Amino acid sequence: MKIINKSTNSDIQRINQIYKVLKKNDFGYLIEENTFFKTFPFLRNRKINEEMPFVDNTVPVRIRRVFEDLGPAYIKLGQMLSTRPDLVGIEISEELQKLRDNTPVTDFEEIRKVIESELGQDLENIYTDFDEVPIGSASIAQVYTATLKNNEKKVAVKVQKPNSDEIIKTDLRIMKFLALRIDKYINKTKIYNLPAIVSEFEKSILKEINYLEEVRNIEIMQSNFKSIPYVYIPEVYNDYCSGKVINMELIEGDDLSKVIEDESGKYDKKLIAKRGTNSFFKQIMIDGFFHADPHPANIIIKDNNTICYIDMGMMGILSEGFKENLAELIMLLVNGNADNIINQLIYMDIIAPTQNTPELKEDIDDLMKKYYGNKLKNINGSIEDLLNTMIKHNISMPREFVMIGRGLALVEESGKKLNPEFDTAKELKRLSKKIVTHKLSPSRLVKVGYNHLLELGHLTKGLPTTVNSTLSKLEGGEITLKLKLEGINEISKQLTTAIIIAALIVGSSLALFADKGPAFIDIPLLGLFGYVISFALGMYLVVQFIMYNPD
């Protein structure tokens, strides 16, 4: 069954496609329960009933299949959710990690059109040679090797597939529509806060499909690592970059996954483990600007054991305050005090005071017994377990906090494969102590104090005006009180319908006594028609009341 048959509207056609995929994977009720099916229960899939559990053992696999079938935007959404177990749960996030960009390669002539349109020149005027076989292909982009004509530099050319941005924006529009409707009508999905997930994904994907964002990210990383000789960030050629095309230096070397498997002795694995771990810790603890996906495939190792980061479309950004608070949290993890850890998490707005339950404290106490003091060797292990503990207690965390936990997991996993004896916690402890010490330094306190004095000065200066304005509005009766009542929209709709029914009944009664107009067995048709409409609307109200108030 289609939602709307033979529609020429592209959004409706896409919703029909989504419905088919959802129904194939036994999720059809997500649409059936919040469209016109909801008003006419006899049209819904009778296999789905209120007692059916939303989450069972097959759900993670079925969700992955849905994302795979729906194409690029949904694959990207699934990949984003695979890094957010706090939003979808550990089982679903682990299953979504299996998602791969398995879309077919786009024909080169189509790619040529994108390059020439974006850069405003024929391909032959830009490159002396261009390998038409891509070295990489994903759902949104393909990557090629070429040589620039003006400087004979070998480059990696990242090109967005034709119409990718239009397809993604269309899917985003539909995602937001469906997320709002599903969240409104299906109580079992409310724990996932689908509108918030789609909103976060929208910000992420819109940045990712604008390649000028990645160019800026690369330039920031170049600046942050300009004094670190063992980290190399590829050069970008801005004259040959646009929102859909990037020309950057082609890096010669092997990705980290190949280096891990290499047994030839070509690379110093212990040195690479140290350099890779330290460079990532510098990003999160010093720079506050870090690679969001330090996967082995996104790290190239050059012949001199130099670390080179690639694919910087998405980066994590931390404020100065968050970095300091994170350093304090890590120090508390090292010292192993559950009360202080909970207080720090509350201070960082990661958990609310109301979520500080005895059960949470007990679980964190158990965690500290596992990682107490100098026994803390794998910092990722402690942070990952802390994340899982908060997930267990239904605590949603800031995106950056989860990204840090995942990044540490990836870096430590790679480090241990390169050098099983490497202590990943040692450097992070050192950096944390350095940051905490700096926070308490006289120069830092003077700077913070000065900023607070400026804020206080601005507040004091504007206070008389604010008070006078508020008093004037109060005297003039201009201040209004806003109340938020849950379910007010549904109540108002039902009340409006009830008033219309009452008006119809009164009007129909008057029409009966008017004794004018056409009649049926001496009953005026106008009055009879009004009673029929009133009865139909009344039955509709009763059905709606039963459906929304099953108890």
XYZ file of C-alpha atoms in Angstrom:
551
model
C 0.000 0.000 0.000
C 1.282 3.480 -0.878
C 0.768 6.573 1.249
C -0.463 8.502 -1.814
C -0.763 6.795 -5.173
C 0.741 8.198 -8.394
C 1.933 11.475 -6.877
C 4.202 13.695 -8.969
C 5.510 15.465 -5.858
C 9.115 14.317 -5.275
C 8.779 14.485 -1.478
C 5.668 12.276 -1.545
C 7.386 9.831 -3.891
C 10.347 9.667 -1.498
C 8.035 9.080 1.482
C 6.468 6.197 -0.455
C 9.952 4.725 -0.987
C 10.780 5.157 2.704
C 7.488 3.510 3.666
C 8.226 0.491 1.458
C 11.688 0.052 2.997
C 10.333 0.456 6.532
C 7.520 -2.010 5.877
C 9.942 -4.547 4.364
C 11.892 -4.414 7.641
C 8.756 -4.524 9.873
C 8.884 -0.817 10.731
C 5.940 0.201 8.556
C 3.906 1.155 11.617
C 6.247 4.124 12.207
C 4.469 5.796 9.294
C 1.131 4.014 9.658
C 0.789 5.245 13.252
C 1.179 8.940 12.392
C -0.572 9.454 9.035
C -4.229 9.041 8.011
C -3.888 5.369 9.037
C -4.074 6.665 12.630
C -7.554 8.063 12.052
C -8.789 4.883 10.341
C -7.422 1.959 12.430
C -8.906 -0.694 10.117
C -6.373 0.357 7.408
C -3.337 -0.292 9.588
C -1.162 -3.366 9.567
C -2.997 -5.736 11.915
C 0.247 -7.577 12.750
C 1.393 -4.537 14.728
C -0.287 -4.053 18.086
C 0.346 -2.011 21.200
C 1.905 -4.942 23.011
C 4.619 -5.488 20.409
C 7.997 -4.482 21.909
C 9.735 -1.667 20.042
C 13.186 -3.101 20.775
C 13.959 -6.797 20.388
C 16.997 -8.800 19.302
C 16.361 -8.186 15.609
C 15.839 -4.424 15.785
C 19.516 -3.314 15.465
C 19.989 -5.437 12.321
C 16.697 -4.253 10.809
C 17.604 -0.612 11.488
C 20.974 -1.091 9.752
C 19.246 -2.621 6.725
C 16.842 0.323 6.545
C 19.739 2.810 6.446
C 21.556 0.754 3.797
C 18.469 0.563 1.583
C 17.597 4.263 1.844
C 20.868 5.576 0.433
C 23.577 8.203 1.115
C 21.869 10.524 3.603
C 20.590 7.638 5.726
C 23.917 5.816 5.586
C 25.566 8.992 6.902
C 22.882 9.252 9.602
C 23.536 5.643 10.607
C 27.281 6.251 10.728
C 26.725 9.285 12.939
C 24.473 7.279 15.265
C 27.088 4.523 15.458
C 29.204 7.034 17.415
C 26.322 8.002 19.745
C 25.432 5.036 21.987
C 24.068 7.577 24.462
C 21.282 8.361 21.977
C 20.385 4.955 20.531
C 21.851 2.430 22.950
C 24.956 0.278 22.786
C 23.427 -2.596 20.773
C 22.120 -0.366 17.966
C 25.294 1.764 17.828
C 27.486 -1.349 17.554
C 25.368 -2.754 14.733
C 25.464 0.564 12.865
C 29.263 0.459 12.936
C 28.936 -2.211 10.231
C 27.484 0.360 7.824
C 29.676 0.911 4.819
C 29.422 3.330 1.898
C 28.448 0.712 -0.672
C 26.963 2.948 -3.349
C 28.036 2.318 -6.957
C 30.809 4.368 -8.582
C 29.524 7.344 -10.566
C 30.562 7.510 -14.219
C 33.604 9.724 -14.798
C 31.852 11.937 -17.367
C 29.404 12.981 -14.655
C 32.307 13.713 -12.300
C 34.053 15.725 -15.034
C 30.977 17.973 -15.338
C 31.051 18.693 -11.594
C 34.763 19.606 -11.622
C 34.494 21.852 -14.681
C 31.331 23.539 -13.407
C 32.800 24.193 -9.946
C 36.255 25.362 -11.078
C 35.085 27.158 -14.213
C 37.610 25.562 -16.575
C 37.967 22.553 -18.815
C 39.660 19.607 -17.141
C 42.588 19.767 -19.580
C 43.302 23.375 -18.562
C 43.575 22.410 -14.879
C 45.502 19.111 -14.960
C 48.308 17.696 -17.082
C 46.999 14.212 -16.312
C 43.946 12.856 -14.494
C 43.417 9.181 -13.616
C 39.775 8.464 -14.411
C 39.674 5.455 -12.053
C 38.888 6.630 -8.501
C 41.135 5.559 -5.632
C 38.186 5.874 -3.281
C 34.397 6.015 -3.534
C 31.819 6.724 -0.856
C 28.122 7.583 -0.752
C 28.705 11.286 -1.347
C 32.174 11.659 -2.893
C 34.805 10.034 -5.096
C 38.562 10.635 -4.881
C 40.968 10.682 -7.839
C 44.682 11.266 -8.391
C 45.898 13.953 -10.794
C 48.707 16.437 -11.498
C 48.044 20.170 -11.454
C 49.072 21.967 -14.618
C 50.365 25.201 -13.065
C 52.825 23.682 -10.543
C 53.120 19.978 -11.515
C 52.050 18.961 -7.990
C 50.448 15.544 -7.548
C 47.061 15.959 -5.917
C 44.183 13.982 -4.496
C 40.967 15.361 -6.013
C 37.869 14.906 -3.857
C 34.680 15.446 -5.877
C 31.096 15.458 -4.664
C 28.788 13.225 -6.679
C 26.194 14.996 -8.859
C 23.029 16.145 -7.073
C 24.249 14.795 -3.704
C 23.418 18.037 -1.893
C 19.904 18.226 -3.388
C 19.188 14.584 -2.482
C 20.472 15.092 1.060
C 18.473 18.286 1.589
C 15.316 16.548 0.352
C 15.903 13.623 2.707
C 16.625 16.021 5.579
C 13.297 17.748 4.996
C 11.491 14.396 5.080
C 13.502 13.200 8.108
C 12.447 16.274 10.102
C 8.798 15.836 9.100
C 8.713 12.136 10.004
C 10.748 12.588 13.202
C 8.284 15.171 14.542
C 5.272 13.049 13.640
C 6.700 9.782 14.995
C 7.847 11.453 18.226
C 4.377 12.956 18.670
C 2.297 9.834 18.112
C 4.437 6.835 19.100
C 5.336 6.872 22.778
C 7.836 4.016 22.446
C 10.156 6.210 20.348
C 10.190 9.208 22.706
C 13.215 7.885 24.606
C 15.276 8.398 21.433
C 14.225 12.066 20.945
C 14.151 11.682 17.157
C 13.743 15.419 16.396
C 16.940 16.196 18.349
C 18.842 13.410 16.546
C 17.767 14.720 13.133
C 18.621 18.297 14.145
C 22.135 17.285 15.200
C 22.567 15.241 12.029
C 21.412 18.166 9.881
C 24.138 20.431 11.305
C 26.731 17.711 10.807
C 25.852 16.678 7.245
C 25.412 20.242 5.935
C 28.947 21.005 7.070
C 30.244 17.802 5.535
C 28.790 18.482 2.090
C 30.317 21.977 2.039
C 33.934 21.198 1.162
C 35.085 24.719 1.997
C 34.466 23.728 5.641
C 36.976 20.906 5.240
C 39.474 23.309 3.643
C 39.209 25.554 6.717
C 39.601 22.547 9.019
C 42.796 21.518 7.218
C 44.221 25.025 7.521
C 43.481 25.120 11.272
C 45.163 21.734 11.744
C 48.190 22.977 9.786
C 48.483 25.935 12.144
C 48.064 23.786 15.266
C 50.810 21.342 14.212
C 53.258 23.719 12.499
C 55.770 23.290 15.346
C 55.355 19.479 15.618
C 57.763 17.856 13.106
C 56.372 14.334 13.410
C 52.824 15.345 12.352
C 52.155 16.371 8.751
C 48.957 17.950 7.428
C 48.536 17.894 3.614
C 48.652 21.139 1.658
C 45.439 22.391 0.047
C 45.400 24.391 -3.185
C 42.718 27.010 -2.550
C 42.599 28.190 -6.171
C 41.290 24.729 -7.072
C 38.803 24.260 -4.229
C 35.081 24.951 -4.047
C 32.021 23.780 -2.161
C 32.079 20.491 -4.102
C 35.729 19.998 -5.124
C 38.961 19.859 -3.116
C 42.474 19.616 -4.549
C 44.976 18.681 -1.852
C 48.482 17.290 -1.741
C 48.666 13.569 -2.515
C 50.314 11.882 0.468
C 52.684 9.007 -0.279
C 52.565 6.329 2.398
C 50.472 3.557 3.953
C 47.341 3.962 6.004
C 47.626 2.944 9.645
C 45.705 -0.309 9.185
C 48.365 -1.531 6.724
C 51.159 -0.402 9.052
C 49.627 -2.402 11.903
C 49.683 -5.544 9.729
C 53.177 -4.871 8.310
C 55.876 -7.288 9.511
C 58.728 -6.109 7.279
C 60.258 -3.753 9.842
C 59.771 -0.795 7.518
C 58.062 1.206 10.268
C 58.898 1.829 13.939
C 55.564 0.754 15.393
C 56.386 1.750 18.983
C 57.336 5.248 17.864
C 54.194 5.540 15.722
C 52.026 4.458 18.684
C 53.567 7.169 20.860
C 53.362 9.865 18.202
C 49.811 9.030 17.167
C 48.506 8.944 20.737
C 50.308 12.136 21.770
C 49.127 14.005 18.662
C 45.492 13.113 19.338
C 45.766 14.030 23.026
C 47.232 17.384 21.978
C 44.183 17.970 19.777
C 41.665 17.425 22.586
C 43.601 18.755 25.594
C 45.597 21.667 24.142
C 44.050 22.749 20.834
C 40.391 22.011 21.546
C 40.070 21.104 17.855
C 40.237 17.398 17.112
C 39.691 14.870 14.343
C 36.206 13.428 14.831
C 37.074 10.038 13.309
C 40.741 9.049 13.928
C 40.117 5.676 12.307
C 43.231 3.863 10.952
C 42.000 4.475 7.378
C 42.127 8.238 8.039
C 45.746 8.229 9.215
C 48.603 7.896 6.710
C 52.115 6.976 7.836
C 54.971 8.361 5.738
C 58.369 6.665 5.327
C 59.954 8.563 8.239
C 57.229 7.443 10.691
C 55.457 10.775 10.300
C 51.748 10.872 11.171
C 49.483 12.427 8.533
C 45.766 13.049 9.172
C 43.341 13.054 6.232
C 39.553 13.318 5.747
C 38.876 16.304 8.000
C 35.303 16.993 6.982
C 34.100 16.682 10.573
C 36.004 17.998 13.583
C 35.226 18.289 17.275
C 35.511 21.733 18.876
C 36.002 22.293 22.620
C 35.813 25.567 24.501
C 38.596 26.598 26.880
C 36.312 25.911 29.836
C 35.345 22.454 28.587
C 39.020 21.500 28.115
C 39.797 22.535 31.693
C 36.764 20.683 33.048
C 37.686 17.589 31.040
C 41.219 17.705 32.480
C 39.759 17.884 35.994
C 37.436 14.964 35.236
C 40.375 12.846 34.061
C 42.318 13.701 37.228
C 39.300 12.672 39.324
C 39.087 9.407 37.386
C 42.735 8.797 38.234
C 42.138 9.530 41.918
C 38.991 7.393 41.999
C 36.460 9.404 44.043
C 32.902 8.718 42.888
C 31.299 11.723 44.663
C 33.769 14.154 43.132
C 33.302 12.605 39.690
C 29.513 13.005 39.920
C 29.879 16.608 41.119
C 32.218 17.333 38.205
C 29.765 15.803 35.716
C 27.005 17.982 37.182
C 29.260 21.051 36.964
C 29.954 20.227 33.283
C 26.160 19.993 32.640
C 26.594 16.385 31.524
C 24.170 15.120 34.163
C 21.397 17.012 35.959
C 21.277 17.132 39.797
C 18.037 15.114 39.682
C 19.926 12.289 37.946
C 22.355 11.985 40.853
C 20.749 8.828 42.235
C 22.150 6.271 44.701
C 22.164 3.738 41.847
C 24.354 5.994 39.711
C 26.784 6.555 42.590
C 26.939 2.814 43.241
C 27.749 2.079 39.596
C 30.475 4.755 39.508
C 31.895 3.386 42.780
C 32.136 -0.028 41.117
C 33.825 1.633 38.141
C 36.405 3.289 40.381
C 37.250 -0.002 42.049
C 38.096 -1.311 38.597
C 40.300 1.627 37.569
C 41.534 3.018 40.870
C 44.742 5.043 41.118
C 47.945 3.904 39.421
C 46.252 0.793 38.078
C 44.679 3.037 35.432
C 46.628 1.998 32.339
C 43.999 2.298 29.627
C 42.378 5.722 29.910
C 39.944 4.812 27.145
C 38.704 1.863 29.178
C 37.704 4.110 32.073
C 36.051 6.803 29.936
C 34.244 4.243 27.772
C 32.931 2.475 30.886
C 31.898 5.845 32.325
C 29.974 6.594 29.117
C 28.285 3.178 29.247
C 27.349 3.741 32.895
C 25.629 7.013 32.019
C 23.898 5.380 29.046
C 22.582 2.738 31.442
C 21.009 5.554 33.479
C 19.480 7.208 30.370
C 21.765 10.246 30.540
C 22.193 12.062 27.206
C 25.649 13.577 26.866
C 27.129 16.471 24.890
C 28.127 15.441 21.392
C 31.764 16.434 21.925
C 32.049 14.361 25.113
C 30.909 11.235 23.291
C 33.172 12.024 20.327
C 36.143 12.269 22.697
C 35.300 8.900 24.209
C 35.046 7.283 20.783
C 38.232 8.994 19.574
C 40.152 7.779 22.601
C 38.820 4.274 21.986
C 40.018 4.285 18.353
C 43.428 5.781 19.192
C 44.065 3.450 22.097
C 42.966 0.406 20.092
C 45.416 1.324 17.323
C 48.146 2.108 19.861
C 47.784 -1.266 21.545
C 47.942 -3.075 18.198
C 51.147 -1.208 17.337
C 52.691 -1.631 20.784
C 50.899 -3.823 23.352
C 53.078 -2.373 26.145
C 52.325 1.288 25.424
C 50.748 3.161 28.404
C 48.210 5.453 26.762
C 47.138 6.938 30.103
C 50.581 8.312 31.010
C 50.637 11.194 28.509
C 47.000 12.090 29.122
C 47.646 12.294 32.879
C 50.597 14.593 32.235
C 48.583 16.886 29.972
C 45.671 16.943 32.434
C 47.944 17.983 35.299
C 49.461 20.684 33.109
C 46.036 22.107 32.218
C 44.703 21.977 35.789
C 47.876 23.686 37.051
C 47.530 26.370 34.374
C 43.915 26.967 35.418
C 45.096 27.858 38.931
C 48.094 29.939 37.808
C 48.181 33.641 38.852
C 48.128 34.840 35.231
C 45.061 32.715 34.472
C 43.249 33.892 37.630
C 44.025 37.539 36.796
C 42.667 37.067 33.247
C 39.482 35.350 34.475
C 39.014 37.934 37.214
C 39.398 40.769 34.719
C 36.775 39.201 32.430
C 34.361 38.813 35.330
C 34.900 42.462 36.335
C 34.072 43.573 32.794
C 30.869 41.459 32.827
C 29.931 42.892 36.238
C 30.566 46.414 34.948
C 28.293 45.850 31.952
C 25.606 44.355 34.202
C 25.813 47.264 36.690
C 25.702 49.825 33.896
C 22.574 48.347 32.334
C 20.754 47.448 35.574
C 18.966 50.815 36.196
C 17.628 50.866 32.630
C 16.418 47.246 32.897
C 14.697 47.918 36.255
C 12.996 51.095 34.977
C 11.818 49.311 31.830
C 10.423 46.376 33.809
C 8.580 48.645 36.272
C 7.101 50.708 33.400
C 5.805 47.568 31.674
C 4.394 46.288 34.976
C 2.543 49.557 35.610
C 1.223 49.633 32.048
C 0.036 46.019 32.184
C 2.356 45.022 29.345
C 3.891 41.992 31.062
C 2.319 38.735 30.023
C 2.567 35.306 31.598
C 3.311 32.359 29.316
C 2.224 28.881 30.402
C 3.199 25.632 28.707
C 0.471 23.015 29.044
C 1.194 19.500 27.781
C -1.390 18.284 25.301
C -3.069 21.720 24.987
C -3.154 21.467 21.180
C -5.035 18.165 21.255
C -7.450 19.457 23.918
C -8.100 22.666 21.959
C -8.838 20.665 18.789
C -11.325 18.459 20.623
C -12.932 21.483 22.338
C -13.284 23.295 18.995
C -14.904 20.225 17.441
C -17.283 19.935 20.432
C -18.339 23.588 20.059
C -18.973 23.075 16.331
C -21.099 19.980 17.127
C -23.089 21.957 19.697
C -23.663 24.788 17.221
C -24.772 22.310 14.552
C -27.249 20.665 16.932
C -28.738 24.036 17.943
C -28.877 25.187 14.321
C -30.401 21.895 13.183
C -33.049 22.097 15.929
C -34.029 25.587 14.796
C -34.170 24.348 11.197
C -36.575 21.562 12.244
C -39.047 24.108 13.603
C -38.640 26.533 10.706
C -40.924 24.369 8.550
C -39.335 25.736 5.384
C -37.350 24.230 2.509
C -37.375 20.647 1.188
C -38.469 17.911 3.563
C -38.291 14.142 3.976
C -41.357 12.528 5.624
C -42.236 15.966 6.996
C -38.724 16.478 8.451
C -36.833 19.501 6.992
C -33.778 18.173 5.129
C -31.559 21.018 6.367
C -32.172 20.087 9.997
C -31.816 16.351 9.265
C -28.527 16.938 7.441
C -27.201 18.965 10.393
C -28.058 16.135 12.805
C -26.242 13.579 10.591
C -23.107 15.750 10.462
C -23.295 16.289 14.244
C -23.597 12.537 14.836
C -20.581 11.806 12.569
C -18.419 14.410 14.304
C -19.536 13.134 17.695
C -18.547 9.569 16.819
C -15.192 10.874 15.556
C -14.596 12.566 18.938
C -15.466 9.369 20.800
C -13.067 7.310 18.644
C -10.297 9.877 19.108
C -10.852 9.869 22.877
C -10.675 6.068 23.039
C -7.531 5.936 20.879
C -5.655 8.591 22.855
C -6.958 7.445 26.246
C -6.917 3.630 26.136
C -7.137 3.408 29.925
